[in-house]
Amino acid sequence: MTGFDTARNVMLLTCVGLLIAQVGNSASGIATGMMLMIASIVAGRGPAGSHAWWAVVLYPSNSVPAWSLTAVLLAAAGIRSVKASGKP
């Protein structure tokens, strides 16, 4: 599982960006994903290598909650995308 945290984070931030872009516009989706990543890296770190509960991009690659959140966001982005395109 080493290195899969990067793939999970890319998927997580892409899904967040897609969901926000579907509600707003593409610029807001891109900005939200970038702000989430920057806020997690800057404000999410604690003492001795710990991290805040909301800083999902800092979770290790074997974290079940982080993968679960990513899977839920991926499903939500896919469902919303299909509904927005008008397909059944």
PDB file of C-alpha atoms in Angstrom:
ATOM      1  CA  MET A   1       0.000   0.000   0.000  1.00  0.00           C
ATOM      2  CA  THR A   2       3.003   2.310   0.044  1.00  0.00           C
ATOM      3  CA  GLY A   3       2.453   5.292  -2.219  1.00  0.00           C
ATOM      4  CA  PHE A   4      -1.275   4.804  -2.658  1.00  0.00           C
ATOM      5  CA  ASP A   5      -1.968   7.857  -0.521  1.00  0.00           C
ATOM      6  CA  THR A   6      -0.960  10.026  -3.479  1.00  0.00           C
ATOM      7  CA  ALA A   7      -3.404   8.269  -5.796  1.00  0.00           C
ATOM      8  CA  ARG A   8      -6.145   8.510  -3.152  1.00  0.00           C
ATOM      9  CA  ASN A   9      -5.485  12.226  -2.671  1.00  0.00           C
ATOM     10  CA  VAL A  10      -5.608  12.915  -6.400  1.00  0.00           C
ATOM     11  CA  MET A  11      -8.908  11.068  -6.658  1.00  0.00           C
ATOM     12  CA  LEU A  12     -10.283  12.790  -3.542  1.00  0.00           C
ATOM     13  CA  LEU A  13      -9.377  16.295  -4.684  1.00  0.00           C
ATOM     14  CA  THR A  14     -10.634  15.605  -8.212  1.00  0.00           C
ATOM     15  CA  CYS A  15     -13.998  14.427  -6.872  1.00  0.00           C
ATOM     16  CA  VAL A  16     -14.306  17.478  -4.615  1.00  0.00           C
ATOM     17  CA  GLY A  17     -13.484  19.701  -7.585  1.00  0.00           C
ATOM     18  CA  LEU A  18     -16.017  17.934  -9.820  1.00  0.00           C
ATOM     19  CA  LEU A  19     -18.795  18.223  -7.247  1.00  0.00           C
ATOM     20  CA  ILE A  20     -18.126  21.922  -6.663  1.00  0.00           C
ATOM     21  CA  ALA A  21     -17.815  22.584 -10.404  1.00  0.00           C
ATOM     22  CA  GLN A  22     -21.211  20.994 -11.016  1.00  0.00           C
ATOM     23  CA  VAL A  23     -22.796  23.328  -8.468  1.00  0.00           C
ATOM     24  CA  GLY A  24     -20.786  26.417  -9.396  1.00  0.00           C
ATOM     25  CA  ASN A  25     -18.344  26.733 -12.265  1.00  0.00           C
ATOM     26  CA  SER A  26     -15.074  25.071 -13.217  1.00  0.00           C
ATOM     27  CA  ALA A  27     -12.922  27.793 -11.671  1.00  0.00           C
ATOM     28  CA  SER A  28     -14.597  27.341  -8.295  1.00  0.00           C
ATOM     29  CA  GLY A  29     -14.077  23.577  -8.507  1.00  0.00           C
ATOM     30  CA  ILE A  30     -10.375  23.949  -9.197  1.00  0.00           C
ATOM     31  CA  ALA A  31      -9.949  26.576  -6.485  1.00  0.00           C
ATOM     32  CA  THR A  32     -11.784  24.492  -3.888  1.00  0.00           C
ATOM     33  CA  GLY A  33      -9.630  21.436  -4.513  1.00  0.00           C
ATOM     34  CA  MET A  34      -6.443  23.476  -4.284  1.00  0.00           C
ATOM     35  CA  MET A  35      -7.605  25.289  -1.131  1.00  0.00           C
ATOM     36  CA  LEU A  36      -8.463  21.976   0.532  1.00  0.00           C
ATOM     37  CA  MET A  37      -5.030  20.593  -0.245  1.00  0.00           C
ATOM     38  CA  ILE A  38      -3.194  23.726   0.913  1.00  0.00           C
ATOM     39  CA  ALA A  39      -5.265  24.064   4.093  1.00  0.00           C
ATOM     40  CA  SER A  40      -4.685  20.414   4.966  1.00  0.00           C
ATOM     41  CA  ILE A  41      -0.945  20.666   4.499  1.00  0.00           C
ATOM     42  CA  VAL A  42      -0.531  24.000   6.278  1.00  0.00           C
ATOM     43  CA  ALA A  43      -3.130  23.858   9.066  1.00  0.00           C
ATOM     44  CA  GLY A  44      -3.719  20.125   9.364  1.00  0.00           C
ATOM     45  CA  ARG A  45      -0.360  19.152  10.800  1.00  0.00           C
ATOM     46  CA  GLY A  46       0.031  18.812  14.530  1.00  0.00           C
ATOM     47  CA  PRO A  47       2.920  18.140  16.875  1.00  0.00           C
ATOM     48  CA  ALA A  48       5.062  15.050  16.442  1.00  0.00           C
ATOM     49  CA  GLY A  49       3.734  14.189  12.996  1.00  0.00           C
ATOM     50  CA  SER A  50       0.085  13.988  14.003  1.00  0.00           C
ATOM     51  CA  HIS A  51      -2.687  15.478  11.902  1.00  0.00           C
ATOM     52  CA  ALA A  52      -6.148  16.918  12.422  1.00  0.00           C
ATOM     53  CA  TRP A  53      -9.163  14.667  11.854  1.00  0.00           C
ATOM     54  CA  TRP A  54     -10.359  16.785   8.920  1.00  0.00           C
ATOM     55  CA  ALA A  55      -7.019  16.765   7.060  1.00  0.00           C
ATOM     56  CA  VAL A  56      -7.837  13.668   5.015  1.00  0.00           C
ATOM     57  CA  VAL A  57      -4.990  14.220   2.546  1.00  0.00           C
ATOM     58  CA  LEU A  58      -2.513  13.652   5.390  1.00  0.00           C
ATOM     59  CA  TYR A  59      -3.914  10.242   6.360  1.00  0.00           C
ATOM     60  CA  PRO A  60      -1.620   7.261   5.698  1.00  0.00           C
ATOM     61  CA  SER A  61      -2.207   5.074   2.671  1.00  0.00           C
ATOM     62  CA  ASN A  62      -3.780   2.259   4.709  1.00  0.00           C
ATOM     63  CA  SER A  63      -6.435   4.469   6.331  1.00  0.00           C
ATOM     64  CA  VAL A  64      -9.897   2.954   5.914  1.00  0.00           C
ATOM     65  CA  PRO A  65     -11.792   6.202   6.730  1.00  0.00           C
ATOM     66  CA  ALA A  66      -9.848   8.134   4.087  1.00  0.00           C
ATOM     67  CA  TRP A  67     -10.479   5.481   1.431  1.00  0.00           C
ATOM     68  CA  SER A  68     -14.159   5.284   2.438  1.00  0.00           C
ATOM     69  CA  LEU A  69     -14.609   9.042   2.104  1.00  0.00           C
ATOM     70  CA  THR A  70     -12.884   8.961  -1.272  1.00  0.00           C
ATOM     71  CA  ALA A  71     -15.138   6.137  -2.488  1.00  0.00           C
ATOM     72  CA  VAL A  72     -18.278   7.967  -1.325  1.00  0.00           C
ATOM     73  CA  LEU A  73     -17.192  11.180  -3.065  1.00  0.00           C
ATOM     74  CA  LEU A  74     -16.327   9.253  -6.236  1.00  0.00           C
ATOM     75  CA  ALA A  75     -19.777   7.645  -6.258  1.00  0.00           C
ATOM     76  CA  ALA A  76     -21.481  10.980  -5.580  1.00  0.00           C
ATOM     77  CA  ALA A  77     -19.541  12.714  -8.361  1.00  0.00           C
ATOM     78  CA  GLY A  78     -20.344   9.889 -10.788  1.00  0.00           C
ATOM     79  CA  ILE A  79     -24.052   9.824  -9.935  1.00  0.00           C
ATOM     80  CA  ARG A  80     -24.316  13.604 -10.127  1.00  0.00           C
ATOM     81  CA  SER A  81     -22.450  13.630 -13.441  1.00  0.00           C
ATOM     82  CA  VAL A  82     -24.735  11.008 -14.981  1.00  0.00           C
ATOM     83  CA  LYS A  83     -27.854  12.834 -13.780  1.00  0.00           C
ATOM     84  CA  ALA A  84     -26.548  16.134 -15.099  1.00  0.00           C
ATOM     85  CA  SER A  85     -25.935  14.667 -18.560  1.00  0.00           C
ATOM     86  CA  GLY A  86     -29.551  13.567 -18.826  1.00  0.00           C
ATOM     87  CA  LYS A  87     -28.891   9.836 -19.137  1.00  0.00           C
ATOM     88  CA  PRO A  88     -31.077   7.427 -17.119  1.00  0.00           C
TER      89      PRO A  88
END
